[in-house]
Coordinates of C-alpha atoms in Angstrom, one line a residue:
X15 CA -32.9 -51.1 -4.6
X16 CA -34.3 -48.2 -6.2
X17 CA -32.6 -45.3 -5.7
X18 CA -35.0 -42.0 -6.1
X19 CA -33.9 -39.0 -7.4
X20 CA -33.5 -35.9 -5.1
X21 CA -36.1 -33.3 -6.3
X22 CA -33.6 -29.9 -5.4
X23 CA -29.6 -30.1 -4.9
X24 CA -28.4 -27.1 -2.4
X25 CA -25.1 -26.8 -3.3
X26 CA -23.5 -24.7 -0.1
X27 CA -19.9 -23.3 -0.5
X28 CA -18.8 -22.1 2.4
X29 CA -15.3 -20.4 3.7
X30 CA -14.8 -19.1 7.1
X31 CA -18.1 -19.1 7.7
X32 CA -18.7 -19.9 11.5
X33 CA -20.6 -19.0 12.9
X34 CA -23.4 -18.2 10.7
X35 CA -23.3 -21.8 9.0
X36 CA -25.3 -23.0 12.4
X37 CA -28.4 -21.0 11.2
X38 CA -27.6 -21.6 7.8
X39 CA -27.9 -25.8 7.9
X40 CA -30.2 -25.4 10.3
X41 CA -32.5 -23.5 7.5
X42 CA -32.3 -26.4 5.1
X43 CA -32.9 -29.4 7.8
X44 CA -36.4 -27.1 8.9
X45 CA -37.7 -27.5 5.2
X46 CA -40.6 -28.7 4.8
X47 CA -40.2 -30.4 1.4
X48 CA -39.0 -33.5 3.5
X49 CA -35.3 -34.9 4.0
X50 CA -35.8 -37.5 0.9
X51 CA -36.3 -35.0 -1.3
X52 CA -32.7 -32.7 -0.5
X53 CA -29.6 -33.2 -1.3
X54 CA -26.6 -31.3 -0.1
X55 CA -23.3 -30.7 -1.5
X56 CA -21.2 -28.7 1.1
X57 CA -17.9 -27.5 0.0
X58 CA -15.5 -26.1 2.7
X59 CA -12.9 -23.9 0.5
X60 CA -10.0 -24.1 2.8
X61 CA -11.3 -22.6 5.6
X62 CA -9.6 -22.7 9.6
X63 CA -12.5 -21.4 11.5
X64 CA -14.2 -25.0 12.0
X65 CA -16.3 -24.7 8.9
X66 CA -15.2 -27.9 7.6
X67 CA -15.4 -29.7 10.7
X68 CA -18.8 -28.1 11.4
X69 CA -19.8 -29.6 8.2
X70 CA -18.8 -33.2 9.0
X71 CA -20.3 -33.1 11.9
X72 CA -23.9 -32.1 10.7
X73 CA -23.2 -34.2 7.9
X74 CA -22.9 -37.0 10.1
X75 CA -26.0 -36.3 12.4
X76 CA -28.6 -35.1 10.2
X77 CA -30.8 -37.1 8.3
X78 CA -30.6 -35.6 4.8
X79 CA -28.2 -36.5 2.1
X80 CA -24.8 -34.7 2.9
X81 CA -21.5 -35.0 0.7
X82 CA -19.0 -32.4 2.4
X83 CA -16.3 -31.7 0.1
X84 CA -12.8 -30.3 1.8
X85 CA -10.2 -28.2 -0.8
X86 CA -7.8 -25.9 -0.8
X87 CA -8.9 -22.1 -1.1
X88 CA -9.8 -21.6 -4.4
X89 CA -10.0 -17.4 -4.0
X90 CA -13.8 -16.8 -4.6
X91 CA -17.1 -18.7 -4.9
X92 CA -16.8 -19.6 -8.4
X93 CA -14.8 -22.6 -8.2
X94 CA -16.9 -24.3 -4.8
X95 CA -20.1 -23.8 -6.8
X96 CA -18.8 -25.6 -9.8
X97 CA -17.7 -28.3 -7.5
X98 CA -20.9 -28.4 -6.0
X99 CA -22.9 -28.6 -9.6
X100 CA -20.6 -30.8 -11.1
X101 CA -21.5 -33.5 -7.9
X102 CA -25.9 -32.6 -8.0
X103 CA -27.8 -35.2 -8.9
X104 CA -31.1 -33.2 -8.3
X105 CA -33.8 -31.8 -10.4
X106 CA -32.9 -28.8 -9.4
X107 CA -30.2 -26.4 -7.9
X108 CA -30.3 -24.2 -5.2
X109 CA -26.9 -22.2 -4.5
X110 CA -27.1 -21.5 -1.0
X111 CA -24.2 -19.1 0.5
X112 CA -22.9 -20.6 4.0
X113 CA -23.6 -16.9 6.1
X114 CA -27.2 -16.9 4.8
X115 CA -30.2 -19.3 5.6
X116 CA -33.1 -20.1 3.7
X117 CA -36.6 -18.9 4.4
X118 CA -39.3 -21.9 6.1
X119 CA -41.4 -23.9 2.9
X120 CA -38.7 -22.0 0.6
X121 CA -37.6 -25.2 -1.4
X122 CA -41.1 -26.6 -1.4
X123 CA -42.6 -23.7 -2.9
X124 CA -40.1 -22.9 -5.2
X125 CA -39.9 -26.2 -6.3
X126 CA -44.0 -26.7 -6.8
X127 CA -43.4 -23.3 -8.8
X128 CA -40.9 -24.5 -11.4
X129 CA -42.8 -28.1 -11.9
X130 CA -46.4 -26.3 -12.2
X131 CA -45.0 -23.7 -14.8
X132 CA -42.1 -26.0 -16.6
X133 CA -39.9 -22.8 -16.3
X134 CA -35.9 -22.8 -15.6
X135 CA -35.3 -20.7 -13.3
X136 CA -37.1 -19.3 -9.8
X137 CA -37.0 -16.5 -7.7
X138 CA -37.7 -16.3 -4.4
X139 CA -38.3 -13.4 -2.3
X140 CA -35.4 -11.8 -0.6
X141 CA -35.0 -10.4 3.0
X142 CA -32.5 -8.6 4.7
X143 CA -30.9 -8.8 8.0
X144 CA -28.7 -6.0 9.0
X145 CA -27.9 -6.1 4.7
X146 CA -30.0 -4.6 2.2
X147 CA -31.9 -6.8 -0.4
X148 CA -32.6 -5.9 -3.7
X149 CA -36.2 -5.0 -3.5
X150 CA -37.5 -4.0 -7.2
X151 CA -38.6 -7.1 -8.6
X152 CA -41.0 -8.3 -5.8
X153 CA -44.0 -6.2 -6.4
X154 CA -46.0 -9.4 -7.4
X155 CA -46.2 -13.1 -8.1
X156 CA -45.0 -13.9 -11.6
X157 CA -46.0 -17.5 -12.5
X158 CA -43.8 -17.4 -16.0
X159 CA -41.6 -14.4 -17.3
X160 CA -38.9 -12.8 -18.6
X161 CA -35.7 -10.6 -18.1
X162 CA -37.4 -7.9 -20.5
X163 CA -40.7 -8.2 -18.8
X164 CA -39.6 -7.8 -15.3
X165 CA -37.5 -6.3 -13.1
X166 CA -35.6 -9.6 -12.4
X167 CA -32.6 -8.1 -14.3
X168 CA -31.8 -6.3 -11.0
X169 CA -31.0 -9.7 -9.0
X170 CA -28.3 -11.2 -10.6
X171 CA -27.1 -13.3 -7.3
X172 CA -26.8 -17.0 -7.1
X173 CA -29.4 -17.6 -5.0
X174 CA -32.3 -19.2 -7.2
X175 CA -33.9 -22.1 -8.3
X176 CA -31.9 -23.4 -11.5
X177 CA -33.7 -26.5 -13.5
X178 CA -30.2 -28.9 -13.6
X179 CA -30.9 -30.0 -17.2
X180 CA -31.5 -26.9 -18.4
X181 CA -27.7 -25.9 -16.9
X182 CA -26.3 -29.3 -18.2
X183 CA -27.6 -28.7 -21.3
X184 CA -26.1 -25.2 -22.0
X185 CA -22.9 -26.4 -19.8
X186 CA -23.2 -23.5 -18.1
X187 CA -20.9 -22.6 -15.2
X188 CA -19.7 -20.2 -13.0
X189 CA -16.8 -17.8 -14.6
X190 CA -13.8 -19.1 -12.3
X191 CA -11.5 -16.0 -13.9
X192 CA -14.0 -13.1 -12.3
X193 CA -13.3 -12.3 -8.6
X194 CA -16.2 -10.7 -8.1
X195 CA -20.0 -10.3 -10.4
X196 CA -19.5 -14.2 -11.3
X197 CA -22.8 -14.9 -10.3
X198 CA -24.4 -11.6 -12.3
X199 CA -22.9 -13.8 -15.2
X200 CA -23.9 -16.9 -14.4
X201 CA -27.6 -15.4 -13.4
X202 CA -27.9 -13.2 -16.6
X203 CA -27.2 -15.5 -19.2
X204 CA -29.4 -18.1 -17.1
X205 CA -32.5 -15.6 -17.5
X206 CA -31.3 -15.0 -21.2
X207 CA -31.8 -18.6 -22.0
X208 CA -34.1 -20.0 -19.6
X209 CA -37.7 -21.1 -21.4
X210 CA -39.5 -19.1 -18.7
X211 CA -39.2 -17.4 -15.4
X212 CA -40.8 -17.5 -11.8
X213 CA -41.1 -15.1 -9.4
X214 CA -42.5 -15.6 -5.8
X215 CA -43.3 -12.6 -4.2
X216 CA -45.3 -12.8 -1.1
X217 CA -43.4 -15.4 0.5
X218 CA -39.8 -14.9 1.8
X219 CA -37.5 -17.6 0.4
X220 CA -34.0 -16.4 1.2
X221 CA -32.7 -14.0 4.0
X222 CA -29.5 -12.4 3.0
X223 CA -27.6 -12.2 6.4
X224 CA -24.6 -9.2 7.1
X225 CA -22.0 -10.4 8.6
X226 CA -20.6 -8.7 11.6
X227 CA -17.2 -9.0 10.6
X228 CA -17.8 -7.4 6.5
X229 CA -16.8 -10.5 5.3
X230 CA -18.6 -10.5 2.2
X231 CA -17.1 -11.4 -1.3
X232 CA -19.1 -8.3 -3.2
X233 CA -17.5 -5.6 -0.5
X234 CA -13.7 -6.5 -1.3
X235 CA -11.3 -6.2 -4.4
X236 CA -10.0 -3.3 -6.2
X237 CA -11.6 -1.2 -8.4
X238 CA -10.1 -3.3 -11.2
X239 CA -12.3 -5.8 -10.6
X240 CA -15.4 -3.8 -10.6
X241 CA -14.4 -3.2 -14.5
X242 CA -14.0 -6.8 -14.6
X243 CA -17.1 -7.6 -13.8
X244 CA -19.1 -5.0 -15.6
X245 CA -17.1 -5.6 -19.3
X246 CA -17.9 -9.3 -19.0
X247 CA -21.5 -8.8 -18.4
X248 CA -21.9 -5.6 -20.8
X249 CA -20.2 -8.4 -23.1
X250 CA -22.1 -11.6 -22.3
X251 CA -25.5 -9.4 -22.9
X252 CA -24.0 -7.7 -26.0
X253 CA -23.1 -11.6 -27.4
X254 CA -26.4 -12.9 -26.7
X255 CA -28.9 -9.9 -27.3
X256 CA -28.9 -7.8 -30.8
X257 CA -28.6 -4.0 -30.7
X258 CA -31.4 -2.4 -29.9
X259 CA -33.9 -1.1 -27.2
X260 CA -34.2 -5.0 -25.9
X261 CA -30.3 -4.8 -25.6
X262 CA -30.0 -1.6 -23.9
X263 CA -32.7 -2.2 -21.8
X264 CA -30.5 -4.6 -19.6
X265 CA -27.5 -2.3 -20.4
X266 CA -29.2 -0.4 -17.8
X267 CA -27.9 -2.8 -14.9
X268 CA -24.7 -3.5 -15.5
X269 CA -24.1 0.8 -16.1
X270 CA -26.2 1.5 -12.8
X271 CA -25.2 -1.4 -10.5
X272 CA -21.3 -2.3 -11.7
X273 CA -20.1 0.9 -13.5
X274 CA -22.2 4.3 -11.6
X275 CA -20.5 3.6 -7.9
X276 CA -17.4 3.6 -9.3
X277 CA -17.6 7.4 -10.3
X278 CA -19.8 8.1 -6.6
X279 CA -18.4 9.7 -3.6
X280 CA -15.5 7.4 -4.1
X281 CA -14.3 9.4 -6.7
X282 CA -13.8 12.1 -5.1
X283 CA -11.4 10.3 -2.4
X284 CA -9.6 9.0 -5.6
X285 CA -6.1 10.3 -6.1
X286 CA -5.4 11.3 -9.7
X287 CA -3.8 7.9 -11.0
X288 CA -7.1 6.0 -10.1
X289 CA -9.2 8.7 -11.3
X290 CA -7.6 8.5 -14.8
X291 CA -7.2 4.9 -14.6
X292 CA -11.1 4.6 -14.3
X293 CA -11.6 6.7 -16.6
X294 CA -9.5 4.8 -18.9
X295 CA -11.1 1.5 -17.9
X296 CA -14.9 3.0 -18.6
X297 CA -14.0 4.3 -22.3
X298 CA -14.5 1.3 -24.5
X299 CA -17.3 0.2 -22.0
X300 CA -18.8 3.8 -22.1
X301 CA -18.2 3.5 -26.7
X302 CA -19.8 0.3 -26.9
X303 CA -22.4 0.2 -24.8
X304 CA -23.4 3.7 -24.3
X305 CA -26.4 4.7 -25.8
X306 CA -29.3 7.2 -25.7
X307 CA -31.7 4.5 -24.7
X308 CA -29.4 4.0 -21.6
X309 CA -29.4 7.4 -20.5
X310 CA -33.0 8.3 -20.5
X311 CA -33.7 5.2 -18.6
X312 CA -31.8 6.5 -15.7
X313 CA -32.5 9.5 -13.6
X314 CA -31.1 12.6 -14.7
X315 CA -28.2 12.6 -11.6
X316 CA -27.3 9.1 -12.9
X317 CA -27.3 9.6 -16.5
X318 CA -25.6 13.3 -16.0
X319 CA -22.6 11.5 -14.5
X320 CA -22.4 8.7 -17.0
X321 CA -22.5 11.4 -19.8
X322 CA -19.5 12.9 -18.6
X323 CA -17.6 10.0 -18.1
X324 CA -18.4 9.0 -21.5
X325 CA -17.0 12.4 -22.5
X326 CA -13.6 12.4 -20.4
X327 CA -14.2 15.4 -18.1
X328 CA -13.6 14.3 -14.8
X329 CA -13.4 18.2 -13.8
X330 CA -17.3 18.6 -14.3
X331 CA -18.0 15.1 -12.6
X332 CA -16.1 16.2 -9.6
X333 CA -18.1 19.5 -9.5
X334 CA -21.2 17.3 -9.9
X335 CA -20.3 15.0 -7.1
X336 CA -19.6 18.0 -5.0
X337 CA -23.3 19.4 -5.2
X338 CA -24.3 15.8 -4.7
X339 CA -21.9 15.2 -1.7
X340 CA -23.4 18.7 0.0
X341 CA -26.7 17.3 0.1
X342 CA -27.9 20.8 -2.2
X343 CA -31.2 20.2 -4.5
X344 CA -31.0 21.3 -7.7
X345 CA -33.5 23.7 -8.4
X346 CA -36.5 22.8 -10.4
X347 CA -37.1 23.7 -14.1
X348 CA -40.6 23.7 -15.2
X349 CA -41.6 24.3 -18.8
X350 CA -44.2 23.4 -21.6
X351 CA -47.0 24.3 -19.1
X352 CA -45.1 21.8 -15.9
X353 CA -44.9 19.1 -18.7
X354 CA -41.0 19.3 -19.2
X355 CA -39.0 19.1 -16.1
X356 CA -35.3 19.7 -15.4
X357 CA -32.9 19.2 -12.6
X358 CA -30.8 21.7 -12.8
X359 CA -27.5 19.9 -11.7
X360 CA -24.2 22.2 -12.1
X361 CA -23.3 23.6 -15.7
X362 CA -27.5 23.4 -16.3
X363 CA -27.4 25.3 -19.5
X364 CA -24.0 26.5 -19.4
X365 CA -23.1 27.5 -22.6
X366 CA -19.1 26.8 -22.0
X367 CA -19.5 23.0 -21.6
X368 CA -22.4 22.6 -24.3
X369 CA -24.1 19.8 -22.3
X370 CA -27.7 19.5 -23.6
X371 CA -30.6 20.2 -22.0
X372 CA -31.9 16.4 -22.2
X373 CA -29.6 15.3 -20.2
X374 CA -31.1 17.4 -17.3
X375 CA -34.5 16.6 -18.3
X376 CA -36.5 14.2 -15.9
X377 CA -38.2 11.0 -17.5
X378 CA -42.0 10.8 -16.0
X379 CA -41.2 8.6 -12.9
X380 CA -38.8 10.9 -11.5
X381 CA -41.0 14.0 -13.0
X382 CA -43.6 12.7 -10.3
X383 CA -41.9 14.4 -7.7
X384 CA -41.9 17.9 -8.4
X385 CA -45.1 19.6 -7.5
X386 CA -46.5 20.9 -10.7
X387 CA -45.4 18.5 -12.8
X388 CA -48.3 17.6 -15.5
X389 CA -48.0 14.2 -17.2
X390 CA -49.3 13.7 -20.7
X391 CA -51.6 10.6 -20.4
X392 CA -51.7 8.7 -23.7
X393 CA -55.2 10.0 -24.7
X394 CA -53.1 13.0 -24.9
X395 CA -50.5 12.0 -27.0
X396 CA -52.9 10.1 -29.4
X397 CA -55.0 13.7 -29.7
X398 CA -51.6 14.8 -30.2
X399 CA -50.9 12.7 -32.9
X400 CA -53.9 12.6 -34.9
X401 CA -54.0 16.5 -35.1
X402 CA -50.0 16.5 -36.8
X403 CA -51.5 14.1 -38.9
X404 CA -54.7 16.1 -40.0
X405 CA -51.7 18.5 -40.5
X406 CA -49.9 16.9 -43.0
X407 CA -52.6 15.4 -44.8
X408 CA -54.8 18.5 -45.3
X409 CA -54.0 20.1 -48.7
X410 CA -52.6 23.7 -49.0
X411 CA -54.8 26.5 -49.8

């Protein structure tokens, strides 16, 4: 006998997840790619809700291929995922978290998508219920990219289409040592290697599903392990990806995503021990990693905050997070004839902190806002550049 081999693996790790596993199985037993062509790979982590025995039971009643695995808690979904690749014996693998569900034709189409364009990984669109999806990389259907072509760098979840031999072949797995951003890691260095990434944008492949109860993995821990989990992927990207724009172009997501909340509103509820520790924890990340390039890719509130982390004054971020916490505007600064904008955030060309101007100064998409604003188009900037040439190369006299 023959046996055929599964074309997509969903590897489901699941603890204490009842009762939002009943929509989530029921997601996968609706797709339409057809019960010979799934395999699942259900790990219960050591729940006591009735997730395992929920999992047996469809196990034992459905008619796709269902191994339910039953282990101790292992602390975080690292170690059920490994579990759960280490047992696929599909093409492909889907990491599919036990409160979610999966979107109708998602597998199929996902699936078509990585075999017409060979590539190693696959997005597919993300919805929200009652939780808010990351939304920038789904303004269009990407057939084969990249992590510096698109905005895929701004998903770094599990939740995607992952070629098996490509993982096999890189022996990559998820970091069991991080308690929270494993995935980023897992996803990041995915993208960097993958020979080509798909995105599906008009079809909703995945709803990400909040839970009632706030039992979500990404909510909980310590501050400590927000640090974690932004030096390991300023670190991973660092290893992999030469200095340079390229590099600090995905700098961008671990400063914004991992790094900026920690010096938010929170901050200002921080007592001084944390505040310093923080800060202490953000210096060699803030001296490596910290670059020009970084900042002017951020908007200027962002990239103002950042800046003074990077410099140790947590009395002018508090001041700034004051303003920002009151809901005040800064005022507008027009110049150059409305082609140079600045927000002028607190201490705005106060000569006793000698903070620069450019810091304050709006890059063209947030520029866009402020009535007035004139952008120079790139005929402009050519014109510009071939009179300061004319300039240099006429002879005096």
């Amino acid at each position: 006998m023959t046996v055929v081999q599964p074309d997509v693996t969903v590897v489901i790790g699941a603890y204490e997840a009842m009762p939002y596993l009943v929509d989530c199985l029921a997601s996968v037993e609706a797709q339409t790619i057809g019960p010979t062509r799934i395999e699942v790979i259900a790990v219960d982590d050591g729940s006591a809700d009735g997730t395992g025995e929920y999992l047996e039971e469809f196990a034992e009643r459905t008619s796709l291929d269902v191994t339910v695995i039953r282990q101790d808690n292992s602390g975080g979904p690292s170690g059920p995922r490994n579990v759960g690749l280490g047992k696929a014996t599909g093409r492909y693998v889907f990491f599919l978290d036990a409160d979610d569900r999966l979107g109708p034709e998602a597998l199929e189409r996902m699936v078509a998508m990585a075999d017409r364009n060979a590539t190693d990984v696959v997005l597919g669109r993300v919805e929200g219920v009652n939780r808010k999806p990351p939304t920038s990389m789904w303004g269009q259907t990407l057939e084969r990219t990249d992590v510096f072509s698109s905005n895929i760098k701004f998903t770094l979840s599990a939740q995607k289409l992952f070629r098996r031999a490509f993982l096999e072949r890189h022996s990559m797995r998820f970091d069991e040592s991080l308690w929270t951003g494993e995935d980023a890691l897992f996803t990041m260095e995915a993208y960097l290697r993958a020979d080509g990434v798909s995105v599906i944008a008009d079809h909703t492949c995945y709803y990400l599903v909040g839970r009632e109860d706030g039992k979500h993995v990404t909510r909980t821990g310590s501050h400590t392990l927000r640090f974690d989990s932004a030096r390991a992927l300023m670190n991973l990207i660092a290893d992999m990806v030469p200095a340079g724009a390229r590099r600090d172009a995905l700098m961008v997501r671990p400063f914004l995503v991992t790094l900026l909340p920690q010096f938010g509103p929170k901050f200002l509820k921080d007592g001084e021990a944390v505040r310093q520790e923080k800060l202490e924890l953000a210096k060699p990340l803030v001296d490596a990693y910290w670059t020009g390039e970084v900042a002017h890719r951020l908007r200027v509130h962002e990239r103002l905050r950042l800046q003074l982390v990077a410099m140790g004054r947590p009395d002018l971020l508090v001041e700034v997070l004051e303003f920002m916490k009151a809901k005040k505007t800064p005022e507008t600064v027009l110049e150059k004839g409305g082609r140079r904008v600045y927000f002028a955030y607190p201490f705005f060309r106060d000569p006793s902190t000698g903070l620069p101007d450019a810091l304050y100064l709006a890059e063209p998409r947030e520029a866009r806002e402020v009535p007035g604003y004139r952008e120079i188009g790139v005929d402009q900037l050519l014109r510009r550049a071939v009179r300061k040439a004319r300039r240099v190369l006429t002879p005096a006299g």
